[in-house]
PDB file of C-alpha atoms in Angstrom:
ATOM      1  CA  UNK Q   1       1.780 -10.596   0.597  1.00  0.00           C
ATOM      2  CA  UNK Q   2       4.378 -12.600   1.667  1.00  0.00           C
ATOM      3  CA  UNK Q   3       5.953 -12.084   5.367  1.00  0.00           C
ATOM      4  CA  UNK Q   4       9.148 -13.730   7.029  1.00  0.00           C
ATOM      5  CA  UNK Q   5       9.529 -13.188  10.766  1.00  0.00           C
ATOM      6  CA  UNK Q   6      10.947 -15.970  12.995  1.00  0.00           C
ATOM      7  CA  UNK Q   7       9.597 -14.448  16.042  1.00  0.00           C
ATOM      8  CA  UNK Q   8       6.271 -16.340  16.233  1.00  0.00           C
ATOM      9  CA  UNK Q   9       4.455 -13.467  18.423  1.00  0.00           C
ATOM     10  CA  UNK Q  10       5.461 -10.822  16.383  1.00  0.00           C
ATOM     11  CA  UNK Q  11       4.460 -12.918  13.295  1.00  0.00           C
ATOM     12  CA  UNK Q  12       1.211 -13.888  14.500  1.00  0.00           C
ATOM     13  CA  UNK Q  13       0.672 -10.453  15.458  1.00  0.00           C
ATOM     14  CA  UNK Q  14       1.685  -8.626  12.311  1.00  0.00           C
ATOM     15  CA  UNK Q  15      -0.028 -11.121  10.464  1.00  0.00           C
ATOM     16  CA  UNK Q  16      -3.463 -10.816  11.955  1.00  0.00           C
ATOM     17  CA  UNK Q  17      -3.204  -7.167  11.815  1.00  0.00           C
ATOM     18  CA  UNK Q  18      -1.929  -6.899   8.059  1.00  0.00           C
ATOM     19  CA  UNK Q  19      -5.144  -9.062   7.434  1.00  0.00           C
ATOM     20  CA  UNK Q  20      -7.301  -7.049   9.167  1.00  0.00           C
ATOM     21  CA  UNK Q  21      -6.290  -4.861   7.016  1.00  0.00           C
ATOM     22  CA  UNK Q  22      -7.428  -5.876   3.963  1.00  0.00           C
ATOM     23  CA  UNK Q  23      -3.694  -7.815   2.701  1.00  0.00           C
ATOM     24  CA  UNK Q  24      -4.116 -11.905   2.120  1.00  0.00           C
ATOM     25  CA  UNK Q  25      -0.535 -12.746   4.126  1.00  0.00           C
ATOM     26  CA  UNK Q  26       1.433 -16.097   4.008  1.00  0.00           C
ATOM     27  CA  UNK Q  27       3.223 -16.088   6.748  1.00  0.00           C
ATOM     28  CA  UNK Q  28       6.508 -18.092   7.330  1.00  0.00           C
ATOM     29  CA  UNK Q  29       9.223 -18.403   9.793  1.00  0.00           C
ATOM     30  CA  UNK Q  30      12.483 -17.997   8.211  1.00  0.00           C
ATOM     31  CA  UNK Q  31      14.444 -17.544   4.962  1.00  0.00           C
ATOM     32  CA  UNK Q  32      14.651 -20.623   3.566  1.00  0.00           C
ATOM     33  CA  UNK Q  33      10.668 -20.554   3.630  1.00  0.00           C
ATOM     34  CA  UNK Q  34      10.519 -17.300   2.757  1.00  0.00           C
ATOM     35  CA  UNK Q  35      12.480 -18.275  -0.829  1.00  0.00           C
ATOM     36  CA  UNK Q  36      10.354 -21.636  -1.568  1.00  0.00           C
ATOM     37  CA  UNK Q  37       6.988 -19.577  -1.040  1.00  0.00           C
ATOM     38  CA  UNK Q  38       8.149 -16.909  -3.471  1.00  0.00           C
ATOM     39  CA  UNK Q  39       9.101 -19.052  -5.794  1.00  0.00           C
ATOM     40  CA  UNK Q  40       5.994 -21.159  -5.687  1.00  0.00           C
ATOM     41  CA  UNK Q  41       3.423 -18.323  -5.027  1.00  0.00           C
ATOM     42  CA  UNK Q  42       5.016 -14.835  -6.093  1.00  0.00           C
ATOM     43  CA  UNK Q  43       3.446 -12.428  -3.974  1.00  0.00           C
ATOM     44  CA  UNK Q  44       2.835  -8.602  -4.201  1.00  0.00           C
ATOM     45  CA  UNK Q  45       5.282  -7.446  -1.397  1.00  0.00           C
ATOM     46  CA  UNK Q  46       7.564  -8.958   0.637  1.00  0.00           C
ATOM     47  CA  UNK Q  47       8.042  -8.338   4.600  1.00  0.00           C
ATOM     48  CA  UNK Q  48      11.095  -9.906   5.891  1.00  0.00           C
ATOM     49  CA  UNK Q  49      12.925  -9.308   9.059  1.00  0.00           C
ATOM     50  CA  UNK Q  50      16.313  -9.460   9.169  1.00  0.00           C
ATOM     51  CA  UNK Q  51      17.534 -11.457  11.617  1.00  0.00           C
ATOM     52  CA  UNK Q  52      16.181 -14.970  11.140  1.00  0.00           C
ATOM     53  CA  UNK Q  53      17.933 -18.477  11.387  1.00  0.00           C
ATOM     54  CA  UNK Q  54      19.451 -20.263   7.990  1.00  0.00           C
ATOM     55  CA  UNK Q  55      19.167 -17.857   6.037  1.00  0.00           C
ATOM     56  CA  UNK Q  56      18.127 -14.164   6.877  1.00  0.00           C
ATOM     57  CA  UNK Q  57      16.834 -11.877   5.221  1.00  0.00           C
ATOM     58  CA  UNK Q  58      19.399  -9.808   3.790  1.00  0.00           C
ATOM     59  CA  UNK Q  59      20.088 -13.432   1.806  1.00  0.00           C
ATOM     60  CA  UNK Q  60      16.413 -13.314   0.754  1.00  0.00           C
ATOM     61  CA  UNK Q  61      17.273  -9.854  -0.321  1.00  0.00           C
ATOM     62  CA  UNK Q  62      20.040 -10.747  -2.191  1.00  0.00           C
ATOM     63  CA  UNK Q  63      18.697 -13.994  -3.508  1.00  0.00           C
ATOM     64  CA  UNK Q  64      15.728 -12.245  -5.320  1.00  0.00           C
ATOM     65  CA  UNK Q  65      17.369  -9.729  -6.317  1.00  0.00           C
ATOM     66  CA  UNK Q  66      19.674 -12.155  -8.407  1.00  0.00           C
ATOM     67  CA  UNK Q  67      16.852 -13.632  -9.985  1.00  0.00           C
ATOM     68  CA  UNK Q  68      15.619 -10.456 -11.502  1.00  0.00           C
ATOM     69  CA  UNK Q  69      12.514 -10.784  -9.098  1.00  0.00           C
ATOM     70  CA  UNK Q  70      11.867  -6.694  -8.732  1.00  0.00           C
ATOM     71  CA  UNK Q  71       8.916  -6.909  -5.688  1.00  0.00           C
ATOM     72  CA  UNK Q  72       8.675  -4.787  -3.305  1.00  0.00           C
ATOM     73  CA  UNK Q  73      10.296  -5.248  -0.099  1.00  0.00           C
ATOM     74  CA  UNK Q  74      10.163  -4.260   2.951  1.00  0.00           C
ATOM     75  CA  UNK Q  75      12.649  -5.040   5.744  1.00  0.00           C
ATOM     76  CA  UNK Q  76      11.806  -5.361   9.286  1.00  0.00           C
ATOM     77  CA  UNK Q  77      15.190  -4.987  11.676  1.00  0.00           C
ATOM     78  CA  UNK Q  78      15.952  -4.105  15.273  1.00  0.00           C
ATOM     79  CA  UNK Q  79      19.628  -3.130  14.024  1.00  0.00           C
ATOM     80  CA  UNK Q  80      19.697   0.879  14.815  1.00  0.00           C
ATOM     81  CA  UNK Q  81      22.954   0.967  13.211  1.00  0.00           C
ATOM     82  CA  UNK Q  82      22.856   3.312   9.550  1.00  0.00           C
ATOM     83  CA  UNK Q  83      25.458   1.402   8.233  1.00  0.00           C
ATOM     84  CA  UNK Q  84      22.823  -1.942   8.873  1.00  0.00           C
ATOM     85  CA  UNK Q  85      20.237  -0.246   7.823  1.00  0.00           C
ATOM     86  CA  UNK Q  86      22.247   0.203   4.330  1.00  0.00           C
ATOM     87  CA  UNK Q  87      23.090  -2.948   4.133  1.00  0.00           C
ATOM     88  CA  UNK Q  88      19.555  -4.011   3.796  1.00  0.00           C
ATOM     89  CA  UNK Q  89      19.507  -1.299   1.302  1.00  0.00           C
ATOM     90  CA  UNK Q  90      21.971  -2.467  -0.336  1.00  0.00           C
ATOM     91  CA  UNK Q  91      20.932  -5.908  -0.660  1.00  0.00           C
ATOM     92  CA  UNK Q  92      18.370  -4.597  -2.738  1.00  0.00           C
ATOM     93  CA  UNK Q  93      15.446  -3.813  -0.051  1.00  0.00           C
ATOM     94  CA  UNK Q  94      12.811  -0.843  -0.797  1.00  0.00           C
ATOM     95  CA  UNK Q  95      12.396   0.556   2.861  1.00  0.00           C
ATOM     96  CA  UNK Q  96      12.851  -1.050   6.151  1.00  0.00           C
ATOM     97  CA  UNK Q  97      11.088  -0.240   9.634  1.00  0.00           C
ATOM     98  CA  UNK Q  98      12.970  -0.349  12.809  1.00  0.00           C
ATOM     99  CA  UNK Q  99      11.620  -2.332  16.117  1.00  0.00           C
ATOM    100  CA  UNK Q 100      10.192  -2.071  18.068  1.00  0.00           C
ATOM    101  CA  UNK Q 101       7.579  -0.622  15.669  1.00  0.00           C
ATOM    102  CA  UNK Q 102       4.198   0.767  15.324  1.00  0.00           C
ATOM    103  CA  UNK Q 103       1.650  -1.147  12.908  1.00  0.00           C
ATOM    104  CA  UNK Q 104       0.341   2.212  11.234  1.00  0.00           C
ATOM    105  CA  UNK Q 105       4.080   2.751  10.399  1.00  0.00           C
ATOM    106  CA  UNK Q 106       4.455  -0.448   8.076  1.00  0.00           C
ATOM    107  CA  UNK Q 107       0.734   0.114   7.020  1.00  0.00           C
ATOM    108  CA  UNK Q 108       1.854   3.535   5.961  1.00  0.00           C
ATOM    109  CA  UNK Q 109       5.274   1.999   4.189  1.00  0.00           C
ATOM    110  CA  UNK Q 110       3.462  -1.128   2.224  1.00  0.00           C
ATOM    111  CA  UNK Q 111       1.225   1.642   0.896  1.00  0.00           C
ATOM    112  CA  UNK Q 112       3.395   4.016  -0.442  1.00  0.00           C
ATOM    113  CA  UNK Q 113       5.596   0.684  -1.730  1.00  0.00           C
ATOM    114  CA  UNK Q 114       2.655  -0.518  -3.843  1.00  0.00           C
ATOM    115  CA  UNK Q 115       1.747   3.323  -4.879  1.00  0.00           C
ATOM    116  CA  UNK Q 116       5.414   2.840  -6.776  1.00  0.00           C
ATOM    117  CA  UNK Q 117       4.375  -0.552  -8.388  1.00  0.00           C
ATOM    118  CA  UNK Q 118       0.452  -0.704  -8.994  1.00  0.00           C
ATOM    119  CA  UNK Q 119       0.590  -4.007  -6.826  1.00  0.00           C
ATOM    120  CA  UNK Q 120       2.757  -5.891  -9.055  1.00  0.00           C
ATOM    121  CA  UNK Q 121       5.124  -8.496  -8.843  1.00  0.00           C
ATOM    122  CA  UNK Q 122       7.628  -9.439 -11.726  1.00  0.00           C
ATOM    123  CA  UNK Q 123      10.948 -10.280 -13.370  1.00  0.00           C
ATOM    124  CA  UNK Q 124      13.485  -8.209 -14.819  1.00  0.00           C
ATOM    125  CA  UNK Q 125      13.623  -8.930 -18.529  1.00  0.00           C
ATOM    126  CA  UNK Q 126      16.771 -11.474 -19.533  1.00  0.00           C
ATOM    127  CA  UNK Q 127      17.455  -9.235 -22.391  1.00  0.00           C
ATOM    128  CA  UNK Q 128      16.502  -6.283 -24.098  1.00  0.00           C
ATOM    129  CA  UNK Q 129      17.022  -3.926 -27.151  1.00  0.00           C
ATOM    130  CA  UNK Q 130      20.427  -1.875 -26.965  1.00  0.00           C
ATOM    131  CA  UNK Q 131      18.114   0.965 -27.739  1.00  0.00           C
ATOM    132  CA  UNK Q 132      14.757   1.192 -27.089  1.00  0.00           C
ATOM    133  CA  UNK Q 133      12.687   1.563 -29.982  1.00  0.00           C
ATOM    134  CA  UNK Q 134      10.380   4.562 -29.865  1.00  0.00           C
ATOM    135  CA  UNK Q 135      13.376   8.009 -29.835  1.00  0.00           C
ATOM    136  CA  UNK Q 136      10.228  10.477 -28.782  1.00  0.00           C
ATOM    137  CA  UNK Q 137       9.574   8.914 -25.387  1.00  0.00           C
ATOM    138  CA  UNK Q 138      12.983   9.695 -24.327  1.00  0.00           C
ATOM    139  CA  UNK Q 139      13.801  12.065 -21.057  1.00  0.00           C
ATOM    140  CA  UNK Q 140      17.288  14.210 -21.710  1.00  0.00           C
ATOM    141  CA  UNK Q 141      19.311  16.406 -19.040  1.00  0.00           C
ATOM    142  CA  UNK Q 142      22.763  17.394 -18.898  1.00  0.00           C
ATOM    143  CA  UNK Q 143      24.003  14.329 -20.771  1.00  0.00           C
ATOM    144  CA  UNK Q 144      21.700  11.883 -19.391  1.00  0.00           C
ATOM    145  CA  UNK Q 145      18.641   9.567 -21.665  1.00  0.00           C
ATOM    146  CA  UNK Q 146      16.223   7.970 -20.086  1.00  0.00           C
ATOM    147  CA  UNK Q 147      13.371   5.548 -21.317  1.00  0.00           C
ATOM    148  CA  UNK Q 148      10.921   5.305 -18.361  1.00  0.00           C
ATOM    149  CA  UNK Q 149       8.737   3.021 -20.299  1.00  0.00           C
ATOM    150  CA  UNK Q 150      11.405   0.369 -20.561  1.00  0.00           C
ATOM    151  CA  UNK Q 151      13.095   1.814 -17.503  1.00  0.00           C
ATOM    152  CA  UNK Q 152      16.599   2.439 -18.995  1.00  0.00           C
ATOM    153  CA  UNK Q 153      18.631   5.052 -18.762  1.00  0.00           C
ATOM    154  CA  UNK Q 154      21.978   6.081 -20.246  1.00  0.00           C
ATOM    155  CA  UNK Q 155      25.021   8.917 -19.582  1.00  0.00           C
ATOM    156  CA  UNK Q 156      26.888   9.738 -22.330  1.00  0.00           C
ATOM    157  CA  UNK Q 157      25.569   6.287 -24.006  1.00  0.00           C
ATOM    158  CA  UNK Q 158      26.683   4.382 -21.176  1.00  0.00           C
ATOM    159  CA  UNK Q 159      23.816   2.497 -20.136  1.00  0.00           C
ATOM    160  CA  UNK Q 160      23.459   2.798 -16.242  1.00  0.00           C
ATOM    161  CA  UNK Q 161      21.706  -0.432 -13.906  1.00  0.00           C
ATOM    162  CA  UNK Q 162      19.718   1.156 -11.661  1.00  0.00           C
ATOM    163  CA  UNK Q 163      17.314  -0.490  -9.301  1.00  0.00           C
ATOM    164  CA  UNK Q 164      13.733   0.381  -9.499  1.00  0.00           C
ATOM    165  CA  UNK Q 165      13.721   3.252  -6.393  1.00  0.00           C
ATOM    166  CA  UNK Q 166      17.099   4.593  -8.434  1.00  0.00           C
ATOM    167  CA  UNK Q 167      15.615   5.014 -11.460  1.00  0.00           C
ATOM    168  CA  UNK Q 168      12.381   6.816 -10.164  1.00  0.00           C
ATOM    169  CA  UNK Q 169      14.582   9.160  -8.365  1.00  0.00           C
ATOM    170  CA  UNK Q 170      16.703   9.930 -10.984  1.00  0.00           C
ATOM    171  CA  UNK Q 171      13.435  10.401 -12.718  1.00  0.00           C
ATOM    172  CA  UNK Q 172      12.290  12.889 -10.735  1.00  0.00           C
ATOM    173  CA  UNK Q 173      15.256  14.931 -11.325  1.00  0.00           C
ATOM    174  CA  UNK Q 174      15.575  14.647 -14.926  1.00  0.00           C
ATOM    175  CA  UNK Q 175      11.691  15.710 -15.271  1.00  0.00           C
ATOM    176  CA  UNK Q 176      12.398  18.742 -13.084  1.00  0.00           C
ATOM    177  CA  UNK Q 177      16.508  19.386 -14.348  1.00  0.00           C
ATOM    178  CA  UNK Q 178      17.476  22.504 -13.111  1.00  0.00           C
ATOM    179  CA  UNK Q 179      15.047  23.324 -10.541  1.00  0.00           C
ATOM    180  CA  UNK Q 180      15.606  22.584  -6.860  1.00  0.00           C
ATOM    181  CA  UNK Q 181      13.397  19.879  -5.165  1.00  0.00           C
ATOM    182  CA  UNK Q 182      12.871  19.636  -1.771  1.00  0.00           C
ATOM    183  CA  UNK Q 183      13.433  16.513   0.877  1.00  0.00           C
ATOM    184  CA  UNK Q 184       9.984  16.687   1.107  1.00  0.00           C
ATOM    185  CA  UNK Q 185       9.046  16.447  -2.380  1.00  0.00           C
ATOM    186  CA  UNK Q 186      11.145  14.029  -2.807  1.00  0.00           C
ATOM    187  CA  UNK Q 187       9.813  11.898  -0.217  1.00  0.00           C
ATOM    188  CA  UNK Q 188       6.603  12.359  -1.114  1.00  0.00           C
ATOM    189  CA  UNK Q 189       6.587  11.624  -5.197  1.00  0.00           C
ATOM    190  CA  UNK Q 190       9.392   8.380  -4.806  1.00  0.00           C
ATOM    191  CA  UNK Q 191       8.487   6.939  -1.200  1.00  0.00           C
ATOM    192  CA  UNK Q 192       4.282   8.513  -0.836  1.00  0.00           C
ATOM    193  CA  UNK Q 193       5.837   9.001   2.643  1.00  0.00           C
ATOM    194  CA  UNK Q 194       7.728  11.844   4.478  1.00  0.00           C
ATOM    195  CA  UNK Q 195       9.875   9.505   6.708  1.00  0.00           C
ATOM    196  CA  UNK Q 196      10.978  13.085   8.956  1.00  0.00           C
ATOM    197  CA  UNK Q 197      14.340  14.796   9.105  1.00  0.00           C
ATOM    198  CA  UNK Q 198      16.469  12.206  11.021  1.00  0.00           C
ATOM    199  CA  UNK Q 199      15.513  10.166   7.904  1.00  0.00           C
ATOM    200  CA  UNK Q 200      19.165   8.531   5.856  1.00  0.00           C
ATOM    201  CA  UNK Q 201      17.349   6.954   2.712  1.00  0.00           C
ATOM    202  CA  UNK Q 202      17.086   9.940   0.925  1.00  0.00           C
ATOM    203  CA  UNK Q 203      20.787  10.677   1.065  1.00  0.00           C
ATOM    204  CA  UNK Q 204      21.759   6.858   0.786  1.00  0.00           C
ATOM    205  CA  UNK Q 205      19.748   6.915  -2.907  1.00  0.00           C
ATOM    206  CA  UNK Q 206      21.344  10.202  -3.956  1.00  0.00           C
ATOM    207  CA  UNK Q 207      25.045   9.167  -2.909  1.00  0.00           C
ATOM    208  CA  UNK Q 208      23.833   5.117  -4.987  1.00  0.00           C
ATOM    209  CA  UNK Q 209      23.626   7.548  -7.908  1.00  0.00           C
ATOM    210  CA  UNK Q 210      26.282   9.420  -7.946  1.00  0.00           C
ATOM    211  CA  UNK Q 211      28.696   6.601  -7.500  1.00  0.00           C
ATOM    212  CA  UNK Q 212      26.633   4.988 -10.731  1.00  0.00           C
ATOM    213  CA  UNK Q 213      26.449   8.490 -12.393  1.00  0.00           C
ATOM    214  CA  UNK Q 214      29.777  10.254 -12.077  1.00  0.00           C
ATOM    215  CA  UNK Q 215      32.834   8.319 -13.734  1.00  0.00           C
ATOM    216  CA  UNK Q 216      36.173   9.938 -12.921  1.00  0.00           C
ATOM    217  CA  UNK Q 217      36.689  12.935 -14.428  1.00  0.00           C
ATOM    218  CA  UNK Q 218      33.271  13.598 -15.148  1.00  0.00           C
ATOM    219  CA  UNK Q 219      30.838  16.907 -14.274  1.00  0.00           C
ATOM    220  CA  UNK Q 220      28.695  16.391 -11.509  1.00  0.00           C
ATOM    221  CA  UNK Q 221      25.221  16.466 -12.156  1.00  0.00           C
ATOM    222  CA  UNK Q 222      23.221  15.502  -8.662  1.00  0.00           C
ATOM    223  CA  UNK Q 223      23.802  18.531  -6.313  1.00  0.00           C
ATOM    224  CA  UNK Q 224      23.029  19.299  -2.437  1.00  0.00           C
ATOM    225  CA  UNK Q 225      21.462  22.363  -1.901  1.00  0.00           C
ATOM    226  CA  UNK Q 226      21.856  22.381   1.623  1.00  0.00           C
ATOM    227  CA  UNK Q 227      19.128  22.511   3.841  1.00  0.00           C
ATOM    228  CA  UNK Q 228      16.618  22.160   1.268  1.00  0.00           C
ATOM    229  CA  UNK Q 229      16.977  19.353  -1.379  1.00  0.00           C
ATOM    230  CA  UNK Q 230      18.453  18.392  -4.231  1.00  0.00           C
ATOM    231  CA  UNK Q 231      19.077  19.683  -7.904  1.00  0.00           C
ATOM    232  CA  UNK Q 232      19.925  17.731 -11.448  1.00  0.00           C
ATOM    233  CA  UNK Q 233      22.486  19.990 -13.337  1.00  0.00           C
ATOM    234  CA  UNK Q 234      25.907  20.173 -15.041  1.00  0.00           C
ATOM    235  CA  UNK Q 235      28.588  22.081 -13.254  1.00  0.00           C
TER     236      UNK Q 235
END
């Protein structure tokens, strides 16, 4: 594990817990330390807070993210703002915790984060097959394909880029097209976490995807049911 906080208590801290814990940390105190040490040692999961001198973490974010580099991260931020919070997620972040925060809280979030990815680190490939090779391992669902062994997907042959926590979601709905899923459920199968009803990422994935799913013109096919959850369907 790899974690980036500037604030030397809370770093010490964090990192002395997180070992107790059972996780081998390298800690560091900013971005531009953060970046060297995962591209000399690439780590499991990534903790970064946000605010740090040079360059922050959102850059980190963004940075990897560039690279290919798919590890988890996790963003630690004392913005309370949603639309900051976004912004980390739309730098390409996994989940964030706001401070000040409780230890069993990231515990809970770094476990559900490598849940999703066995643990793994790695790199998106450079290229890949217009089609994947194998037709029978295919997913289909009002219009959409989707290879989750090469993690593709596709609407109306347009092939859609999706980031890792997109893809699983719109997964989830494909596998279960047509039948209502609760916030909940939700939670549970893409995050291993029920982050409570005050919660934003859950809406903040669904609206990613329908801006990447729904060209002009088009049916919608990711519907709120309100007060419970969400549905995959055609109009």
């Amino acid at each position: 594990m790899l974690l980036a906080e500037d604030d030397r208590a809370i770093r010490h801290a964090l990192e002395r817990a997180l070992t107790l814990e059972g996780y081998r940390v390298t800690a560091v105190a900013d971005g531009v330390e953060a970046l060297a040490q995962a591209h000399r040692t690439p780590p499991d999961v990534l903790v970064l807070d946000v605010m740090m001198p040079g360059i922050d973490g959102l850059q980190v974010c963004r940075v990897l993210r560039a690279e290919g580099d798919r590890t988890p991260i996790l963003m630690l931020t004392a913005l309370v703002e949603t639309q900051d919070r976004i912004a980390g997620l739309d730098a390409g972040a996994d989940d964030y915790v706001l401070k000040p925060f409780d230890v069993e809280e990231v515990f809970a979030r770094l476990r559900a984060l490598l849940r999703r990815t066995g643990g793994a680190h790695g790199a998106a490939p450079v290229e890949a097959p217009k089609q994947p090779p194998v037709p029978e391992r295919y997913l289909e669902a009002a219009g959409l394909r989707m290879d989750p062994q090469a993690r593709r997907a596709w609407r109306d042959g347009r092939e859609l880029e999706l980031t890792r926590t997109e893809f699983e979601l719109l997964e989830l709905l494909v596998r279960n097209s047509g039948i209502v899923l609760d916030h909940s459920t939700i939670y549970d199968r893409i995050w291993g976490y029920d982050f409570g009803p005050g919660s934003k990422n859950l809406a903040v994935y669904v609206g990613y995807l329908r801006r990447k799913l729904d060209e002009p013109g088009a049916p919608q096919l990711i519907h709120t049911v309100r007060g419970v959850g969400y549905v995959l369907r055609e109009d």
